Amino acid sequence: MASVTLKKNYRSVQSLQQFYTGGPFAVSSDGSFLVCACNETIKIVDSSNASIKSTIEGDSEPVTALALSPDDKFLFSSGHSRQIRVWDVSSLKCLRSWKGHEGPVMGMACDASGGLLATAGADRKVLVWDVDGGFCTHFFKGHKGVVTSIMFHPDPSRLILFSGGDDATVRVWNLATKKCIATLDKHFSTVTSMAVSEDGWTLLSAGRDKVVNLWDLHDYKCKVTVPTYEGLEAVCAIPSSSFLASCLDKHQHRKKSSSSVIYFFTVGERGIVRLWNSEGAVCIFEQKASDVTVKSDDEDLKRGFTAAVLLPLDQGLLCVTADQQFLFYSLADGEGCLNTTISKRLVGYNEEIVDMKFLGEEEQFLAVATSVEQVRVYDLASMSCSYVLAGHTDIVLCLDTCVSSSGRTLIVTGSKDNSIRLWEAESTRCIGVGLGHMEAVGAVAFSKKRRNFIVSGSSDRTLKVWSLDSLSDDMEQSTNLKAKAVVAAHDKDINSLAIAPNDSFVCSGSQDRTACVWRLPELVSVVVLRGHKRGIWSVEFSPVDQCVITASGDKTIKIWAISDGSCLKTFEGHTSSVYRASFLTRGTQFVSCGADGLVKLWTVKTNECIATYDQHEDKVWALAVGKKTEILATGGSDAVINLWHDSTAADKEEAFLKEEEGVLRGQELENAVSDADYAKAIQLAFELRRPHKLFELFAELCRKREAEVQVDEALHELGKEEFRLLLEYVREWNTKPKLCHIAQFVLFRVFNILPPTEILEIRGVGELLEGLIPYCQRHFSRIDRLERSTFLLDYTLMGMSVIEPEIEERELKEVPEMQADTTGAVQEPLWAEPDVDKEQKHTIDEVNEPDVDNEQKQTIDEVNERSSSKKRKSNKSRDVAYKKVKGAAQAKVSAISSEA
């Protein structure tokens, strides 16, 4: 057998997250993206693949209204906090915000110029705002109930605003006169939607009173009332210039110039799309079956479609369902009639994901069971929901997939309605139903080899084997599946099932803390696996060995021998219950997930967990492993689906390239050092993350004469992230006495280069400075102590008369030229003479020379010369010099007094 390459790492390459939880949404002018309310946040979603482009954090209150400007540059939002906000779509920054309503804002509309914003509130008011200034330009009162819908006239030259409320009226407001010019009261229930014809002279209003009214805007009278026999949520007028309108004119045998005819779509509680002709008030198209999968016996609970928008550029119709799905309908011209087909289905919210499996030979699809009655099948390329399998009457708990011997892709599902259903993927038809369980079916599994039977396990503690031999490829109707064998298997609920690769055994895991292996097809007990301390959530056979892996609520994973039921290995690492464990790499590895939100990759031989991934925010219930590609898919309570691809080879190649690049860059660094290009060398040291080399470069620069200039030149090339990294390095160097002088030097240069405002912009600078300050204070105290200790040496040497105190020139200038001795005579200070310039000294000498003898003058000159040069001398010579100078000074003074 060929050697197996172990997997070392997986990467989450694509994820399907929740982006819409119901309520308001907005579509861009070109239909390329959607803006959706998701609880307290706003999600901007790519309409091609449901990927979240960006998220805008709200104000911790649910969003109640959204609107986009005509150029898609600005987004307007409001929630239960009543704060109206204006967002820049490109930068996601809030430009301005204000309050004006006394209740939640229920609707928003922006005029064609983008300068005015109209808001409809639960406080029965309609307000118009100046977008740039944020002030109110119009204040309208008149509705007697909550204002539910609002719309500007599409013609910018006509300053008219329409508002509809749950008082069953539509009010027309003139923005020029700031008055209500008409009240349209033909409805008998809440007005939910309005539209204006392309010519601008007909208003369409739809309500939950099951009618559409067409109003003439010349005299504001009702022209036509169209009964639709369903509570309506949206009406969309079709532009006469569109391709669809031209096709309809052709089928209706009308001239294109006929402007009196208005075509419009309606959607509502029935969940079907219908097309109407205003002439005769007739329905010219109706869907045969609803694409809305949510059903409810409660008539008061609103179901079906909740909104609809006609997409621009003839892209079709977008309908929003009550279970947070966006259905994109392409409107095709069929043979003499209109055809509506779903081109794309984006699921905004999946609720809790309980099970999933890859589908098809190429594993391009993923079947997902969530906390609803349907199974959603996703296209992995676009992450859009390709189709929905609807038929169960309660929540689907489990599923399995296979490709039959005839090439058909089959799906089996188990539900809380106590039944299993067999589906054909291509036709999305239910071709078989298995009835007989008395409680919810919690586990199902297909035959692995012959693929001609299904095993199911239920909360009624029984196992059933269902035969598929009675099914034929050309069946049109679903058939009842027959149970070949039944056994009471466990004492508690059965959570998981697995069938051996050769179809000889089936293993069941139960909440009674045991797993049992049964021989097929008679369901004869082979061995009972005992050892777990909590219920078993998952079981699976090894693809190569005679063993079974089990995952339990006791936080452990165990591998068991089928022959004697002994536990071969136990794996510990999860911090909570383990829900799934599946083999990889021909049974040499396995992957697990659990209630701690972690996905772990294990190697069986070494009992080692080699990778842990934390991409989920809640319990991970579902795990699917591709048979061919070994792609992983995980999903859980956070309603997120993550896809994982094996990145072992890619990581190895990246590491090799990175190592190769590191060698080249290292050589480039050495060349820069040898060329004394310190700026480049420091930049390369940062890129290579070599703090030791960086320290050596700074230390070498500090020994240079012009160190400050070269260091500043090197630091000027760094960016903010590199400055943050440098401060981290300096913080580490600063903790070591041998390195701190370099750290202090670099820190001083950094603070000289960067102004305080830029230093504050560095990410995490507060924490870095907190780490620098204590050690800087410690170094300062140490230097201060060292400096003060040097004064003791100076004092000692001065006391020993080894050195003379240094006297600054400015101190010498401040000393008076003449001082009085103890006898009252004035004597000249000896140290004043060296500060006198040559000309002054010559004049003084000429005056005083006759009064001083040669010996005294020579003595004074010697003393002055010794004092100016600050040479060392003994105490004896100093005393002699002092006596001689004193005597000379007294003689000089007496001579002056005798002359006087």
Short mmCIF file of N, CA, C and O in Angstrom, two decimals, residues 622-681:
data_model
loop_
_atom_site.label_atom_id
_atom_site.label_comp_id
_atom_site.label_asym_id
_atom_site.label_seq_id
_atom_site.Cartn_x
_atom_site.Cartn_y
_atom_site.Cartn_z
N ALA A 622 -22.63 19.82 13.53
CA ALA A 622 -22.57 19.09 12.26
C ALA A 622 -21.15 19.08 11.71
O ALA A 622 -20.43 20.07 11.78
N LEU A 623 -20.77 17.93 11.15
CA LEU A 623 -19.46 17.76 10.51
C LEU A 623 -19.63 16.85 9.30
O LEU A 623 -20.20 15.76 9.41
N ALA A 624 -19.17 17.30 8.15
CA ALA A 624 -19.22 16.50 6.93
C ALA A 624 -17.82 16.43 6.34
O ALA A 624 -17.08 17.42 6.33
N VAL A 625 -17.46 15.24 5.85
CA VAL A 625 -16.14 15.02 5.26
C VAL A 625 -16.34 14.52 3.84
O VAL A 625 -17.04 13.53 3.60
N GLY A 626 -15.72 15.22 2.88
CA GLY A 626 -15.81 14.78 1.49
C GLY A 626 -15.04 13.49 1.27
O GLY A 626 -13.91 13.34 1.74
N LYS A 627 -15.65 12.56 0.57
CA LYS A 627 -15.00 11.25 0.38
C LYS A 627 -13.81 11.33 -0.56
O LYS A 627 -12.80 10.66 -0.37
N LYS A 628 -13.92 12.15 -1.59
CA LYS A 628 -12.82 12.27 -2.56
C LYS A 628 -11.84 13.36 -2.16
O LYS A 628 -10.64 13.14 -2.06
N THR A 629 -12.34 14.53 -1.98
CA THR A 629 -11.48 15.68 -1.73
C THR A 629 -11.10 15.82 -0.26
O THR A 629 -10.14 16.53 0.05
N GLU A 630 -11.84 15.16 0.63
CA GLU A 630 -11.66 15.28 2.07
C GLU A 630 -11.76 16.73 2.52
O GLU A 630 -11.05 17.18 3.42
N ILE A 631 -12.63 17.48 1.85
CA ILE A 631 -12.99 18.83 2.32
C ILE A 631 -13.87 18.66 3.55
O ILE A 631 -14.71 17.75 3.62
N LEU A 632 -13.69 19.53 4.52
CA LEU A 632 -14.52 19.50 5.71
C LEU A 632 -15.56 20.60 5.65
O LEU A 632 -15.30 21.69 5.14
N ALA A 633 -16.72 20.31 6.21
CA ALA A 633 -17.77 21.32 6.38
C ALA A 633 -18.27 21.21 7.81
O ALA A 633 -18.55 20.10 8.29
N THR A 634 -18.34 22.33 8.49
CA THR A 634 -18.81 22.34 9.88
C THR A 634 -19.92 23.38 10.04
O THR A 634 -19.92 24.41 9.38
N GLY A 635 -20.83 23.08 10.93
CA GLY A 635 -21.94 24.00 11.20
C GLY A 635 -22.47 23.75 12.60
O GLY A 635 -22.30 22.66 13.16
N GLY A 636 -23.10 24.78 13.16
CA GLY A 636 -23.57 24.60 14.52
C GLY A 636 -24.62 25.60 14.94
O GLY A 636 -25.38 26.13 14.12
N SER A 637 -24.63 25.87 16.23
CA SER A 637 -25.67 26.71 16.81
C SER A 637 -25.55 28.17 16.40
O SER A 637 -26.50 28.93 16.57
N ASP A 638 -24.38 28.59 15.91
CA ASP A 638 -24.20 29.98 15.49
C ASP A 638 -24.70 30.22 14.07
O ASP A 638 -24.49 31.31 13.51
N ALA A 639 -25.34 29.22 13.45
CA ALA A 639 -25.93 29.33 12.11
C ALA A 639 -24.88 29.63 11.04
O ALA A 639 -25.20 30.22 10.01
N VAL A 640 -23.64 29.25 11.29
CA VAL A 640 -22.55 29.50 10.35
C VAL A 640 -22.08 28.17 9.76
O VAL A 640 -21.93 27.18 10.49
N ILE A 641 -21.85 28.16 8.44
CA ILE A 641 -21.27 27.00 7.77
C ILE A 641 -19.86 27.37 7.32
O ILE A 641 -19.68 28.33 6.56
N ASN A 642 -18.88 26.63 7.80
CA ASN A 642 -17.49 26.84 7.40
C ASN A 642 -17.02 25.68 6.55
O ASN A 642 -17.27 24.51 6.89
N LEU A 643 -16.33 25.99 5.46
CA LEU A 643 -15.71 24.99 4.61
C LEU A 643 -14.20 25.01 4.84
O LEU A 643 -13.59 26.08 4.88
N TRP A 644 -13.61 23.82 4.96
CA TRP A 644 -12.18 23.70 5.27
C TRP A 644 -11.50 22.89 4.17
O TRP A 644 -11.94 21.80 3.85
N HIS A 645 -10.41 23.43 3.64
CA HIS A 645 -9.62 22.74 2.63
C HIS A 645 -8.26 22.35 3.21
O HIS A 645 -7.68 23.12 3.99
N ASP A 646 -7.77 21.20 2.81
CA ASP A 646 -6.45 20.74 3.25
C ASP A 646 -5.38 21.68 2.70
O ASP A 646 -5.23 21.83 1.48
N SER A 647 -4.63 22.31 3.59
CA SER A 647 -3.60 23.27 3.17
C SER A 647 -2.19 22.77 3.49
O SER A 647 -1.26 23.57 3.54
N THR A 648 -2.03 21.47 3.69
CA THR A 648 -0.72 20.94 4.05
C THR A 648 0.30 21.22 2.97
O THR A 648 1.40 21.74 3.23
N ALA A 649 -0.03 20.87 1.72
CA ALA A 649 0.91 21.08 0.62
C ALA A 649 1.15 22.57 0.38
O ALA A 649 2.30 22.99 0.17
N ALA A 650 0.09 23.35 0.46
CA ALA A 650 0.25 24.80 0.25
C ALA A 650 1.10 25.42 1.35
O ALA A 650 1.96 26.27 1.08
N ASP A 651 0.90 24.98 2.59
CA ASP A 651 1.70 25.51 3.69
C ASP A 651 3.17 25.13 3.54
O ASP A 651 4.06 25.94 3.83
N LYS A 652 3.40 23.90 3.09
CA LYS A 652 4.78 23.46 2.90
C LYS A 652 5.47 24.27 1.81
O LYS A 652 6.63 24.69 1.95
N GLU A 653 4.75 24.52 0.73
CA GLU A 653 5.32 25.33 -0.35
C GLU A 653 5.54 26.76 0.10
O GLU A 653 6.58 27.37 -0.20
N GLU A 654 4.60 27.30 0.84
CA GLU A 654 4.76 28.67 1.34
C GLU A 654 5.95 28.77 2.29
O GLU A 654 6.71 29.74 2.26
N ALA A 655 6.11 27.75 3.14
CA ALA A 655 7.25 27.77 4.06
C ALA A 655 8.57 27.70 3.30
O ALA A 655 9.55 28.38 3.66
N PHE A 656 8.60 26.86 2.24
CA PHE A 656 9.83 26.77 1.43
C PHE A 656 10.13 28.10 0.75
O PHE A 656 11.28 28.58 0.77
N LEU A 657 9.11 28.70 0.15
CA LEU A 657 9.32 29.99 -0.51
C LEU A 657 9.73 31.07 0.49
O LEU A 657 10.57 31.92 0.20
N LYS A 658 9.12 31.00 1.68
CA LYS A 658 9.45 31.99 2.69
C LYS A 658 10.89 31.82 3.17
O LYS A 658 11.62 32.80 3.37
N GLU A 659 11.30 30.55 3.31
CA GLU A 659 12.68 30.29 3.72
C GLU A 659 13.65 30.76 2.64
O GLU A 659 14.68 31.36 2.94
N GLU A 660 13.31 30.46 1.39
CA GLU A 660 14.18 30.88 0.29
C GLU A 660 14.28 32.41 0.23
O GLU A 660 15.37 32.98 0.07
N GLU A 661 13.14 33.06 0.39
CA GLU A 661 13.15 34.52 0.38
C GLU A 661 13.91 35.06 1.57
O GLU A 661 14.62 36.07 1.49
N GLY A 662 13.80 34.36 2.72
CA GLY A 662 14.54 34.80 3.90
C GLY A 662 16.04 34.74 3.71
O GLY A 662 16.78 35.61 4.16
N VAL A 663 16.50 33.69 3.01
CA VAL A 663 17.93 33.58 2.74
C VAL A 663 18.40 34.73 1.85
O VAL A 663 19.44 35.36 2.10
N LEU A 664 17.63 35.00 0.80
CA LEU A 664 18.01 36.09 -0.10
C LEU A 664 17.98 37.44 0.61
O LEU A 664 18.88 38.27 0.44
N ARG A 665 16.95 37.64 1.41
CA ARG A 665 16.86 38.91 2.14
C ARG A 665 17.97 39.02 3.18
O ARG A 665 18.48 40.11 3.45
N GLY A 666 18.34 37.87 3.78
CA GLY A 666 19.43 37.89 4.73
C GLY A 666 20.74 38.29 4.10
O GLY A 666 21.53 39.04 4.69
N GLN A 667 20.97 37.77 2.89
CA GLN A 667 22.19 38.15 2.18
C GLN A 667 22.16 39.63 1.82
O GLN A 667 23.17 40.34 1.90
N GLU A 668 20.98 40.09 1.44
CA GLU A 668 20.83 41.52 1.13
C GLU A 668 21.09 42.38 2.36
O GLU A 668 21.69 43.46 2.27
N LEU A 669 20.69 41.86 3.54
CA LEU A 669 20.95 42.58 4.78
C LEU A 669 22.44 42.66 5.06
O LEU A 669 22.96 43.73 5.43
N GLU A 670 23.14 41.54 4.89
CA GLU A 670 24.58 41.56 5.12
C GLU A 670 25.28 42.51 4.16
O GLU A 670 26.24 43.20 4.54
N ASN A 671 24.83 42.53 2.91
CA ASN A 671 25.43 43.45 1.94
C ASN A 671 25.22 44.91 2.36
O ASN A 671 26.11 45.74 2.22
N ALA A 672 24.01 45.21 2.86
CA ALA A 672 23.74 46.58 3.30
C ALA A 672 24.61 46.97 4.48
O ALA A 672 25.09 48.11 4.58
N VAL A 673 24.87 46.01 5.39
CA VAL A 673 25.73 46.30 6.54
C VAL A 673 27.16 46.55 6.08
O VAL A 673 27.83 47.49 6.55
N SER A 674 27.64 45.71 5.16
CA SER A 674 29.01 45.90 4.67
C SER A 674 29.16 47.21 3.91
O SER A 674 30.25 47.81 3.91
N ASP A 675 28.08 47.67 3.27
CA ASP A 675 28.13 48.94 2.54
C ASP A 675 27.83 50.13 3.44
O ASP A 675 27.75 51.27 2.94
N ALA A 676 27.63 49.87 4.73
CA ALA A 676 27.31 50.92 5.70
C ALA A 676 26.02 51.66 5.34
O ALA A 676 25.84 52.82 5.69
N ASP A 677 25.11 50.95 4.65
CA ASP A 677 23.79 51.52 4.34
C ASP A 677 22.84 51.11 5.46
O ASP A 677 22.07 50.16 5.36
N TYR A 678 22.93 51.86 6.58
CA TYR A 678 22.21 51.45 7.78
C TYR A 678 20.70 51.61 7.65
O TYR A 678 19.94 50.85 8.24
N ALA A 679 20.25 52.59 6.89
CA ALA A 679 18.81 52.76 6.70
C ALA A 679 18.20 51.53 6.04
O ALA A 679 17.18 51.00 6.49
N LYS A 680 18.83 51.05 5.00
CA LYS A 680 18.34 49.85 4.32
C LYS A 680 18.49 48.62 5.20
O LYS A 680 17.61 47.75 5.24
N ALA A 681 19.59 48.54 5.92
CA ALA A 681 19.82 47.38 6.79
C ALA A 681 18.77 47.30 7.89
O ALA A 681 18.25 46.22 8.19
#
